[in-house]
Coordinates of C-alpha atoms and ligand atoms in Angstrom, one line a residue:
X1 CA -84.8 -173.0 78.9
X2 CA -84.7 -173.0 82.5
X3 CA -84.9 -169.8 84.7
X4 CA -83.1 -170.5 88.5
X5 CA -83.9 -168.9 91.5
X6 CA -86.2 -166.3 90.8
X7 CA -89.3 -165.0 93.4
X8 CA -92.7 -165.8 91.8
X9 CA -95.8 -163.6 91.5
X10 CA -98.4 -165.8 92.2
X11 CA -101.1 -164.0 92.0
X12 CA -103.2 -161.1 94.0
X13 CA -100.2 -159.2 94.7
X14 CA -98.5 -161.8 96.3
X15 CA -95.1 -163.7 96.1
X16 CA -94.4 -167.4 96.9
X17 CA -91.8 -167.9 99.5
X18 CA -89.1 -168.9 98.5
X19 CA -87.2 -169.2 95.4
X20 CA -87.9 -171.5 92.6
X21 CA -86.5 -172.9 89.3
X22 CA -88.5 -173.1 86.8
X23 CA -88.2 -175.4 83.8
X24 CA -89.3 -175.2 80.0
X25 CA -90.4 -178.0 77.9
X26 CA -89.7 -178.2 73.8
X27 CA -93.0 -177.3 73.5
X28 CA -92.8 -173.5 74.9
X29 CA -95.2 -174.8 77.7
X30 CA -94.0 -175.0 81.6
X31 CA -92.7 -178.3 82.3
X32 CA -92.0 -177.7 85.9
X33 CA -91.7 -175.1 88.9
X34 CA -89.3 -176.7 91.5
X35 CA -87.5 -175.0 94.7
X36 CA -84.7 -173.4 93.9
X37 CA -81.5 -175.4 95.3
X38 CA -78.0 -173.6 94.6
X39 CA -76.3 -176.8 94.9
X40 CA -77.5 -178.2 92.1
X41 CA -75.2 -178.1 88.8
X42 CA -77.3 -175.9 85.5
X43 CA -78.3 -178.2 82.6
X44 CA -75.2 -178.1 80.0
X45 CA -77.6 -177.4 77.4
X46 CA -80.5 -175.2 76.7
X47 CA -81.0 -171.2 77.9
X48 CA -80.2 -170.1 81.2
X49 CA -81.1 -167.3 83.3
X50 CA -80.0 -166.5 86.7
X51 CA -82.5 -164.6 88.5
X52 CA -80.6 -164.2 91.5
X53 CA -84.3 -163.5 92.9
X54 CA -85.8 -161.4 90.6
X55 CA -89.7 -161.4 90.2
X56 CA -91.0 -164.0 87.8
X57 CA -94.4 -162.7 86.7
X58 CA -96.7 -163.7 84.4
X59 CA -96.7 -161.2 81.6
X60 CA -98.2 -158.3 81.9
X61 CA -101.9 -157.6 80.2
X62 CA -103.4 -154.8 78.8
X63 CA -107.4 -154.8 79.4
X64 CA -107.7 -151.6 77.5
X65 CA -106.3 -149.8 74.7
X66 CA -107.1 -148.5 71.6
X67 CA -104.3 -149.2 68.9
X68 CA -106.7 -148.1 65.8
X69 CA -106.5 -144.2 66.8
X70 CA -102.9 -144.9 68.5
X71 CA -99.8 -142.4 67.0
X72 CA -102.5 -139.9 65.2
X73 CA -102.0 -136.9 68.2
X74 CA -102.6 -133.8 65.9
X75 CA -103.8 -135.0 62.6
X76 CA -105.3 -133.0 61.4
X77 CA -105.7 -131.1 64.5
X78 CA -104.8 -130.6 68.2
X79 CA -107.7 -131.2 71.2
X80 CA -107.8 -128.0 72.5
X81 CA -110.6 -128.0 75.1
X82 CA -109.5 -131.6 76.1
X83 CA -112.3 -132.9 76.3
X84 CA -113.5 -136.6 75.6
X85 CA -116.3 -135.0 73.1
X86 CA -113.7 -132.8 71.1
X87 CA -111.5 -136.3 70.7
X88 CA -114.5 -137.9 69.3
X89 CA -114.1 -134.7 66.7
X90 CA -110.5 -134.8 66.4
X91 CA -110.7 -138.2 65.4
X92 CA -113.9 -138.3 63.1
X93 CA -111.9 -135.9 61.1
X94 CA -109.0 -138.3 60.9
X95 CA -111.2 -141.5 60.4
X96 CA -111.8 -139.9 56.8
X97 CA -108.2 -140.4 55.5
X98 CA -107.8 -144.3 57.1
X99 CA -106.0 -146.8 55.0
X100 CA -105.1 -150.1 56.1
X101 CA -101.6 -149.7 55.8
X102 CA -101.7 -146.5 57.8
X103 CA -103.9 -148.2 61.0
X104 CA -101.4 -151.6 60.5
X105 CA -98.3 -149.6 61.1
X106 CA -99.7 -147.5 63.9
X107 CA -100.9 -150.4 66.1
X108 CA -98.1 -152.6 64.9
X109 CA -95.6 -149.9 66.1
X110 CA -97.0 -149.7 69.4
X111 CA -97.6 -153.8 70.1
X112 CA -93.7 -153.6 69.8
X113 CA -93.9 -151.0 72.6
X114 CA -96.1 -153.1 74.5
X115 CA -94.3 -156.3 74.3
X116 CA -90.9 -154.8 74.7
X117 CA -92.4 -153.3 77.9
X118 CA -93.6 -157.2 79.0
X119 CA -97.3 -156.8 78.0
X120 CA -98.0 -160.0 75.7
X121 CA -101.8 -159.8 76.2
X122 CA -104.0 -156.9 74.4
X123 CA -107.7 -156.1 74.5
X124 CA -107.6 -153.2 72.0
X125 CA -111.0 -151.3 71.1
X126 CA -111.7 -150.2 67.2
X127 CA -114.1 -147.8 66.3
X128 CA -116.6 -149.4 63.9
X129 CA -118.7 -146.6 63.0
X130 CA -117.0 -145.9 59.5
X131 CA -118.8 -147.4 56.1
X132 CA -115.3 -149.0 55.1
X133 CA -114.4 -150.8 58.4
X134 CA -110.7 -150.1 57.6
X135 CA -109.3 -150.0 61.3
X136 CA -111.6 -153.3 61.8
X137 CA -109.9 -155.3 58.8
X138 CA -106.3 -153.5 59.7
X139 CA -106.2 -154.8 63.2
X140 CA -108.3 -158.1 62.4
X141 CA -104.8 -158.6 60.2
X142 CA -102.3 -157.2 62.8
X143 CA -104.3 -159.9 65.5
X144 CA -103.1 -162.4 63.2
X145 CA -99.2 -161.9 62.6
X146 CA -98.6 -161.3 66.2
X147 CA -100.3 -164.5 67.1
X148 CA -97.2 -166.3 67.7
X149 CA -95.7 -163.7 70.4
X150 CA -99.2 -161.9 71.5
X151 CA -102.6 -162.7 72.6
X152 CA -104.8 -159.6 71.0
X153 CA -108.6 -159.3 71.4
X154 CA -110.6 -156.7 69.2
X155 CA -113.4 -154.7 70.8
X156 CA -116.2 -153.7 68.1
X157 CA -116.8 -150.3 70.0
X158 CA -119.0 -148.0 68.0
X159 CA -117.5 -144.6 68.6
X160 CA -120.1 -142.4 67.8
X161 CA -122.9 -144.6 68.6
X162 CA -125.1 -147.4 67.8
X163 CA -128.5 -146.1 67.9
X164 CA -128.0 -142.5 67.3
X165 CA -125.3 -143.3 64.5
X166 CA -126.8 -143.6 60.9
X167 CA -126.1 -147.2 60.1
X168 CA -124.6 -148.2 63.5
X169 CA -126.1 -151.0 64.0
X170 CA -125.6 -152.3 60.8
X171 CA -122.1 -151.4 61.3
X172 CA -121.8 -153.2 64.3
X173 CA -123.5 -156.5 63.3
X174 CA -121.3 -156.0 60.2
X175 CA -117.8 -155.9 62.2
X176 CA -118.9 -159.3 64.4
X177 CA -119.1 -161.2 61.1
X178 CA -115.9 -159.7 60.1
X179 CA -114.2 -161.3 63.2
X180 CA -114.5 -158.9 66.5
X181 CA -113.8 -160.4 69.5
X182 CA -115.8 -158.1 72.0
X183 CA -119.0 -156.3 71.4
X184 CA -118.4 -153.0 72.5
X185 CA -121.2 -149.8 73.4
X186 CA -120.7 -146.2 74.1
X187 CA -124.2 -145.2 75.7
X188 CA -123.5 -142.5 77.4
X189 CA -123.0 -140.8 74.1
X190 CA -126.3 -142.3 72.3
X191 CA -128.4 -139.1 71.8
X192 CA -131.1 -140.1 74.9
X193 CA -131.3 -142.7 77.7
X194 CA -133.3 -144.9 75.7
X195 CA -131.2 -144.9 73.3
X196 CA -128.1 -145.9 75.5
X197 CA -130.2 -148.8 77.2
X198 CA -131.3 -149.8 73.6
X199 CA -127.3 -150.2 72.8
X200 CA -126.3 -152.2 75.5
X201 CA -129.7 -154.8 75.2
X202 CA -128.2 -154.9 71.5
X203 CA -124.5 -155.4 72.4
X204 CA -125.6 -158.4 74.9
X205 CA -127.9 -159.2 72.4
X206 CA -125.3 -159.7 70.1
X207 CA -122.8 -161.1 72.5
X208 CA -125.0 -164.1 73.2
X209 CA -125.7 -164.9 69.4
X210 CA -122.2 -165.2 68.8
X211 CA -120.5 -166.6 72.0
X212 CA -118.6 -163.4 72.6
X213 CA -117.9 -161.2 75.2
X214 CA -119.1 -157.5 75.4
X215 CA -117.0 -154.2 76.7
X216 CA -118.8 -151.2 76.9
X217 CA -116.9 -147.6 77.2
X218 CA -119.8 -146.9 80.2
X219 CA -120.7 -143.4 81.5
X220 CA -117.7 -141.9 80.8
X221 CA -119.1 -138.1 81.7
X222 CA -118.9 -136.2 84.8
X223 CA -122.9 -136.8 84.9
X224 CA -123.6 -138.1 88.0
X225 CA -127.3 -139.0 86.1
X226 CA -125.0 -141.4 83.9
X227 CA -126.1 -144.8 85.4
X228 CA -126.0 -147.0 82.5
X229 CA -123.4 -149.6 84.4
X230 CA -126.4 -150.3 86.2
X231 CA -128.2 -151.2 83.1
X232 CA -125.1 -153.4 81.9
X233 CA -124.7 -155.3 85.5
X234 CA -128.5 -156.2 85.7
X235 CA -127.9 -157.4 81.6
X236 CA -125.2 -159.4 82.1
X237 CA -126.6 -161.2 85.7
X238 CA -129.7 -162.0 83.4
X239 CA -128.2 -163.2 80.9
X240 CA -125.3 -165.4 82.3
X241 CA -122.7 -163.7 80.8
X242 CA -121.6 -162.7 84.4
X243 CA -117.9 -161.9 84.3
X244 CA -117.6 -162.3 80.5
X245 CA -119.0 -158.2 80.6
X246 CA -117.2 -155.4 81.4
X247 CA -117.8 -152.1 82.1
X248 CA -115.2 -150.0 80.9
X249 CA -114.2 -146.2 82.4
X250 CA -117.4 -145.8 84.4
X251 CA -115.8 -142.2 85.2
X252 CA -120.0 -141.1 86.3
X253 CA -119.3 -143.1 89.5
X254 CA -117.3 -140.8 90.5
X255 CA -120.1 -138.4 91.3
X256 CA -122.0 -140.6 92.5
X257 CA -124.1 -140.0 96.2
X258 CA -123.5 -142.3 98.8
X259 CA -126.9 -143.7 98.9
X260 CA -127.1 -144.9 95.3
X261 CA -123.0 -146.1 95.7
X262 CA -124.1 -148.1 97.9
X263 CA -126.9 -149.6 95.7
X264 CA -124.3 -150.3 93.0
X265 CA -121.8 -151.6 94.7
X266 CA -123.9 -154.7 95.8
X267 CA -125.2 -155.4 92.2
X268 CA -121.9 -155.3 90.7
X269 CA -120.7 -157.4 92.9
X270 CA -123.9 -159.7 92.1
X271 CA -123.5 -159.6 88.7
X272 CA -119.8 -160.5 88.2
X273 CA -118.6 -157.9 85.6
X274 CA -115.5 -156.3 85.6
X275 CA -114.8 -153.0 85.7
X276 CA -111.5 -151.2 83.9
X277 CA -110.6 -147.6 85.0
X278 CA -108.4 -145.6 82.7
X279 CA -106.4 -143.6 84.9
X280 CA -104.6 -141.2 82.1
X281 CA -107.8 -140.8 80.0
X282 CA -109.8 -140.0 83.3
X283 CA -107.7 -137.8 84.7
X284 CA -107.2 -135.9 81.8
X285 CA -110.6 -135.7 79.8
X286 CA -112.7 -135.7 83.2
X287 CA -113.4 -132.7 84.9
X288 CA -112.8 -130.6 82.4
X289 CA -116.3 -128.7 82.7
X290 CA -116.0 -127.9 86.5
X291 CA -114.0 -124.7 88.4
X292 CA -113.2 -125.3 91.6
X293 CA -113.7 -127.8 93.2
X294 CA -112.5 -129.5 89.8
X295 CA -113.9 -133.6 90.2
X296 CA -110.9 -136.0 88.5
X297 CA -113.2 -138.3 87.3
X298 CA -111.7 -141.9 88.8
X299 CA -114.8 -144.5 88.9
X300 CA -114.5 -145.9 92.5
X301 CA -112.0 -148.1 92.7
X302 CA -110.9 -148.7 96.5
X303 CA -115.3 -149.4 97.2
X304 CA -115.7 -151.4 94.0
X305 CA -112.1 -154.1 94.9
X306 CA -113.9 -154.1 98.5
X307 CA -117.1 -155.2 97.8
X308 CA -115.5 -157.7 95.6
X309 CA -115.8 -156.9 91.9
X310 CA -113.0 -157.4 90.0
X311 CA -111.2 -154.1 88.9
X312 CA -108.4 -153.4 86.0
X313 CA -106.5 -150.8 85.2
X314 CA -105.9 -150.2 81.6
X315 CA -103.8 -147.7 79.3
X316 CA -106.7 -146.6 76.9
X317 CA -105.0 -144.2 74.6
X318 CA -100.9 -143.8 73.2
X319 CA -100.2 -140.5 71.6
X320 CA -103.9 -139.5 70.3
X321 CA -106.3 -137.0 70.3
X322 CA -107.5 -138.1 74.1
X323 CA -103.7 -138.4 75.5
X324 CA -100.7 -136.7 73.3
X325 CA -98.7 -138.9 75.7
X326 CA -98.0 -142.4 76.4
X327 CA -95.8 -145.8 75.8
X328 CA -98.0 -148.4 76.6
X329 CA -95.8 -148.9 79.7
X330 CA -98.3 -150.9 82.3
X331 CA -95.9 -150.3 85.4
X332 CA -97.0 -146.2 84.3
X333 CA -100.6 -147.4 84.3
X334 CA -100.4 -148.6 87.9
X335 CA -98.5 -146.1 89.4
X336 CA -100.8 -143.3 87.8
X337 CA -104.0 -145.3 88.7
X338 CA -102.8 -146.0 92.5
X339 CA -102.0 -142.4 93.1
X340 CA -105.7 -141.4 91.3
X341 CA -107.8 -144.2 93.3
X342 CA -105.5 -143.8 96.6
X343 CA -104.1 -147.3 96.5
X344 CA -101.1 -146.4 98.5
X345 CA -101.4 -148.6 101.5
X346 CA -98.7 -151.4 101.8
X347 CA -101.3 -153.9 100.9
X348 CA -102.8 -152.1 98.6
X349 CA -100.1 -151.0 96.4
X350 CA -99.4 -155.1 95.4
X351 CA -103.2 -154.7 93.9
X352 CA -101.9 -151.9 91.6
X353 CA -99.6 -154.7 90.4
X354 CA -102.3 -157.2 90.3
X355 CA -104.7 -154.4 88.1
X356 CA -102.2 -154.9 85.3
X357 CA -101.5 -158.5 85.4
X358 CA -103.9 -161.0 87.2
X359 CA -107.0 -158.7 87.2
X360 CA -106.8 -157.6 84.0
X361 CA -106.2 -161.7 83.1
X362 CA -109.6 -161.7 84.2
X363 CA -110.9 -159.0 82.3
X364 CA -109.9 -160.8 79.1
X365 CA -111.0 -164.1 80.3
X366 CA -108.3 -165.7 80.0
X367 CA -107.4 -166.8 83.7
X368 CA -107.2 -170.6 83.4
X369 CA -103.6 -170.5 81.0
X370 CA -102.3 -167.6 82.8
X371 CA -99.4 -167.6 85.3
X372 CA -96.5 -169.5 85.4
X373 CA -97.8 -172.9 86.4
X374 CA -97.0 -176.8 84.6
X375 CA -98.4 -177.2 81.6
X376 CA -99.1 -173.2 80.7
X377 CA -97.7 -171.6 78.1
X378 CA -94.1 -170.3 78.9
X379 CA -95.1 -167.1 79.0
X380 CA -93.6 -164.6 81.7
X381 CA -91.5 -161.3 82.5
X382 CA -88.4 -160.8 85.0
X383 CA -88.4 -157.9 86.5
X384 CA -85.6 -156.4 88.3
X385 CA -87.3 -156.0 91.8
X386 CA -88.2 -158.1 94.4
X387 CA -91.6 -157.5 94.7
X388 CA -94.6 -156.3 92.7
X389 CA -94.4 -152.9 94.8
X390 CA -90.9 -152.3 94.5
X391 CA -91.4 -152.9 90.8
X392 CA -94.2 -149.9 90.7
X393 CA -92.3 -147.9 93.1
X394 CA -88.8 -147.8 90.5
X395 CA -90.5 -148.1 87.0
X396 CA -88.9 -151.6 85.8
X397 CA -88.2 -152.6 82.4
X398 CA -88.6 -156.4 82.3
X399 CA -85.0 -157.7 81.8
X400 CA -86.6 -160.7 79.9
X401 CA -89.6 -161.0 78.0
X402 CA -91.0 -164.8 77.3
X403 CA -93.3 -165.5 75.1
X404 CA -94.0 -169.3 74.7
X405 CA -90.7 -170.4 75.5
X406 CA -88.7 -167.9 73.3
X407 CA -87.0 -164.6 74.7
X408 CA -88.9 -161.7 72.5
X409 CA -87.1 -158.8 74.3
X410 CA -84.5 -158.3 76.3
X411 CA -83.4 -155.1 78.5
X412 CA -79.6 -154.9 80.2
X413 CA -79.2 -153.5 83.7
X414 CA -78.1 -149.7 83.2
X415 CA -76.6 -148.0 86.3
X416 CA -76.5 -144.6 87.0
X417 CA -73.0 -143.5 88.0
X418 CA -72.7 -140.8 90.7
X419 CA -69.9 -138.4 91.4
X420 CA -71.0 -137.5 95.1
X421 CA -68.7 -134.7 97.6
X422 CA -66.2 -137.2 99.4
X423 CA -66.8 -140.5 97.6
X424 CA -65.4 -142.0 94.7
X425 CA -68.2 -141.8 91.9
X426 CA -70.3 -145.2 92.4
X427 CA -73.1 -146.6 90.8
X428 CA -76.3 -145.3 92.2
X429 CA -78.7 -148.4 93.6
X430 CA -82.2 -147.3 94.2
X431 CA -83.3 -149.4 96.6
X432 CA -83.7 -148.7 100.4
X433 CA -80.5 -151.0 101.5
X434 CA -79.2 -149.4 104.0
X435 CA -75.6 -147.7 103.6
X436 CA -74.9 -147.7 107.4
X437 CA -75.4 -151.2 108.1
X438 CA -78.5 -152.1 109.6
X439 CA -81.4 -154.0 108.0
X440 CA -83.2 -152.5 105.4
X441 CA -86.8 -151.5 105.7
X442 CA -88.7 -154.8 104.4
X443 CA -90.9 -152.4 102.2
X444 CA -94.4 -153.2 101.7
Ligands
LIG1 N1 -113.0 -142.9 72.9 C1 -113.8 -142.8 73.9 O1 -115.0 -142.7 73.8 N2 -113.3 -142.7 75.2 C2 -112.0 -142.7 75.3 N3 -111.4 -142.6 76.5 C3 -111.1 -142.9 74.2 C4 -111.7 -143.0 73.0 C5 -109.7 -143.0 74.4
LIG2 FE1 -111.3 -146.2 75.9

């Protein structure tokens, strides 16, 4: 396969500068990336796509996401208050009828979304604090008949707690033995503080015995008391596991005084976790216990990328009791999240972009064979744009999804034709060319 003259995302929210070819070995690996020369004839043989300087990205990657409750909006019952803590109900109600079969279809059905949509990497949470483990086994299963096409990573998050959870622990231990990935927490819903600081010395605890990773859903409350990230930054400095930690939602930091911000924001960057704010799940669970004025419930973003800790933006929920809506659609994840953290300056709307690709690379750990570089897999999207903002700004579909070499999806261009007073009807083209002639505006 060999993919001519397209722009390249290299990274950061920037594009290289000019336009490059870029070749495929047998393998499904990249064999080269060359400049782009139009004089030169296409290989007779093999797959080729014109770009005609479309954005070659790496794919996209989902940091957060929780496929074992995805698709169950309503069973058996509504959220009404929407809050997180009537999910947690909602849900512990549907946990009772889980089979295999029934969490397989569900999270198969939406990796389909996802990859369709250009996402080929997956850090999906599943709630281990059920006797059977069903949703852990289910997914542990899904993780391996996708492997071909997907990358997925398997959170052990203890929904309704470690230490205040009859068992939890157990439970917990149980589904790292059975094959999670991650080693998740949720302390802000342990019954005390000690409690919550107890979960997160176990997850590290844990983590380190095992050579895994740990992602903690972390004060996700409107409590501006909530300060267990602090707990998990000092943990993960101590114990070396650095940017192999993340803190996930961390939706307390939004409340936060400037004083103890401040604080924060230097250990953070200290201790090399990651942070992943859930801009649908935050904006609709947080603030849900305030009048006027009515907090939104975004961790700090914009302070956090500036003192330089490494921030993702992630889906969290499709279609269940914490969001009835959703597609999985990261391009929706950063436009929601840039408008919620006020990323809308012209350089700061590329890191939008970054949050679902590069950043969220990191938050998986999986930086060194990501991007499209020789010798990486051939793994990448096209998207019809020519630049990471534009591509937020119009809500691409990737026209190509590549996954190891092989095109897994595949969208057509489909114009909208306009019947305008005075004109013959014309196709309508959403970019900011101008129709009069002059330049048009660079963009950011
Ligand atoms: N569970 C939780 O504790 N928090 C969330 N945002 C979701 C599930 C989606
Ligand atoms: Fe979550």
């Amino acid at each position: 396969m060999i993919v001519r003259g397209a722009r390249l995302y290299e990274g950061d929210g920037r594009v290289g500068p000019g336009l490059v070819d870029v070749e495929v070995a047998e393998g499904g690996h990249v064999a080269r990336v060359v400049p782009y020369d139009d004089q030169k004839e296409p290989p007779a043989t093999g797959t080729l796509i014109e770009a005609h300087g479309a954005l070659l990205s790496p794919p996209f990657v989902e940091p957060h996401i929780h496929l074992d409750t995805a698709l169950t909006a309503g069973e058996p019952r509504w959220n009404a208050s929407g809050t997180l803590w009537e999910g947690i109900a909602c849900w512990s109600e549907r946990k009772r009828t889980l089979t295999r079969r029934d969490v397989a279809d569900r999270a198969t059905e939406v990796l389909r979304w996802q990859a369709a949509q250009g996402v080929l990497h997956v850090r999906t949470h599943c709630d281990v604090t059920d006797e059977g483990l069903v949703a852990l086994d289910a997914l542990t299963e899904v993780r391996d008949r996708v492997r071909d096409v997907m990358t997925l990573q398997i959170v052990a998050f203890p929904q309704e707690g470690v230490i205040s959870y009859p068992g939890g622990e157990r439970l917990l231990r149980e589904a790292v033995a059975r094959g999670a990935d991650v080693v998740g927490a949720i302390p802000h819903f342990e019954d005390t503080r000690e409690d919550g600081v107890a979960s997160l010395h176990l997850a590290f605890e844990l983590a380190a015995e095992h050579g895994l990773r740990v992602d903690a859903h972390c004060d996700e409350i409107d409590d501006e008391q909530s300060r267990f990230v602090e707990v998990l930054a000092a943990l993960a400095l101590r114990s070396g596991l650095r940017d192999r930690a993340t803190a996930s939602h961390t939706t307390a930091m939004g409340s936060y005084n400037g004083a103890y911000s401040y604080k924060l924001q230097r250990l953070l960057a200290r201790s090399g976790i990651n942070l992943v704010a859930n801009p649908f799940a935050n904006l609709n669970l947080q603030g849900r216990f305030d009048d006027y004025p009515k907090r939104r419930g975004m961790t700090q973003v914009k302070e956090m990328l500036a003192a330089g800790v490494n921030v993702a933006f992630g889906h969290d929920d499709v279609m269940d009791p914490w969001n009835a809506l959703g597609t999985g659609n990261p391009l929706q994840t950063a436009l929601v999240g840039l408008y919620a953290a006020q990323l809308t300056g012209a350089d700061e709307i590329p890191t939008a972009f970054a949050m679902v690709t590069d950043r969220a690379a990191a938050v998986l750990g999986i930086s060194e064979e990501y991007g499209v570089r020789p010798g990486n897999p051939a793994d990448f999207v096209l998207l019809p744009a020519p630049s990471p903002a534009e591509a937020v700004r119009r809500q691409v579909r990737p026209r190509y999804v590549v996954s190891r070499g092989r095109v897994v999806a595949q969208t057509p261009a489909t114009p909208t034709r306009l019947t305008w007073p005075g004109q013959e009807p014309a196709d309508v083209d959403f970019t900011r060319a101008s129709r009069h002639g002059t330049a048009p505006h660079p963009g950011p």
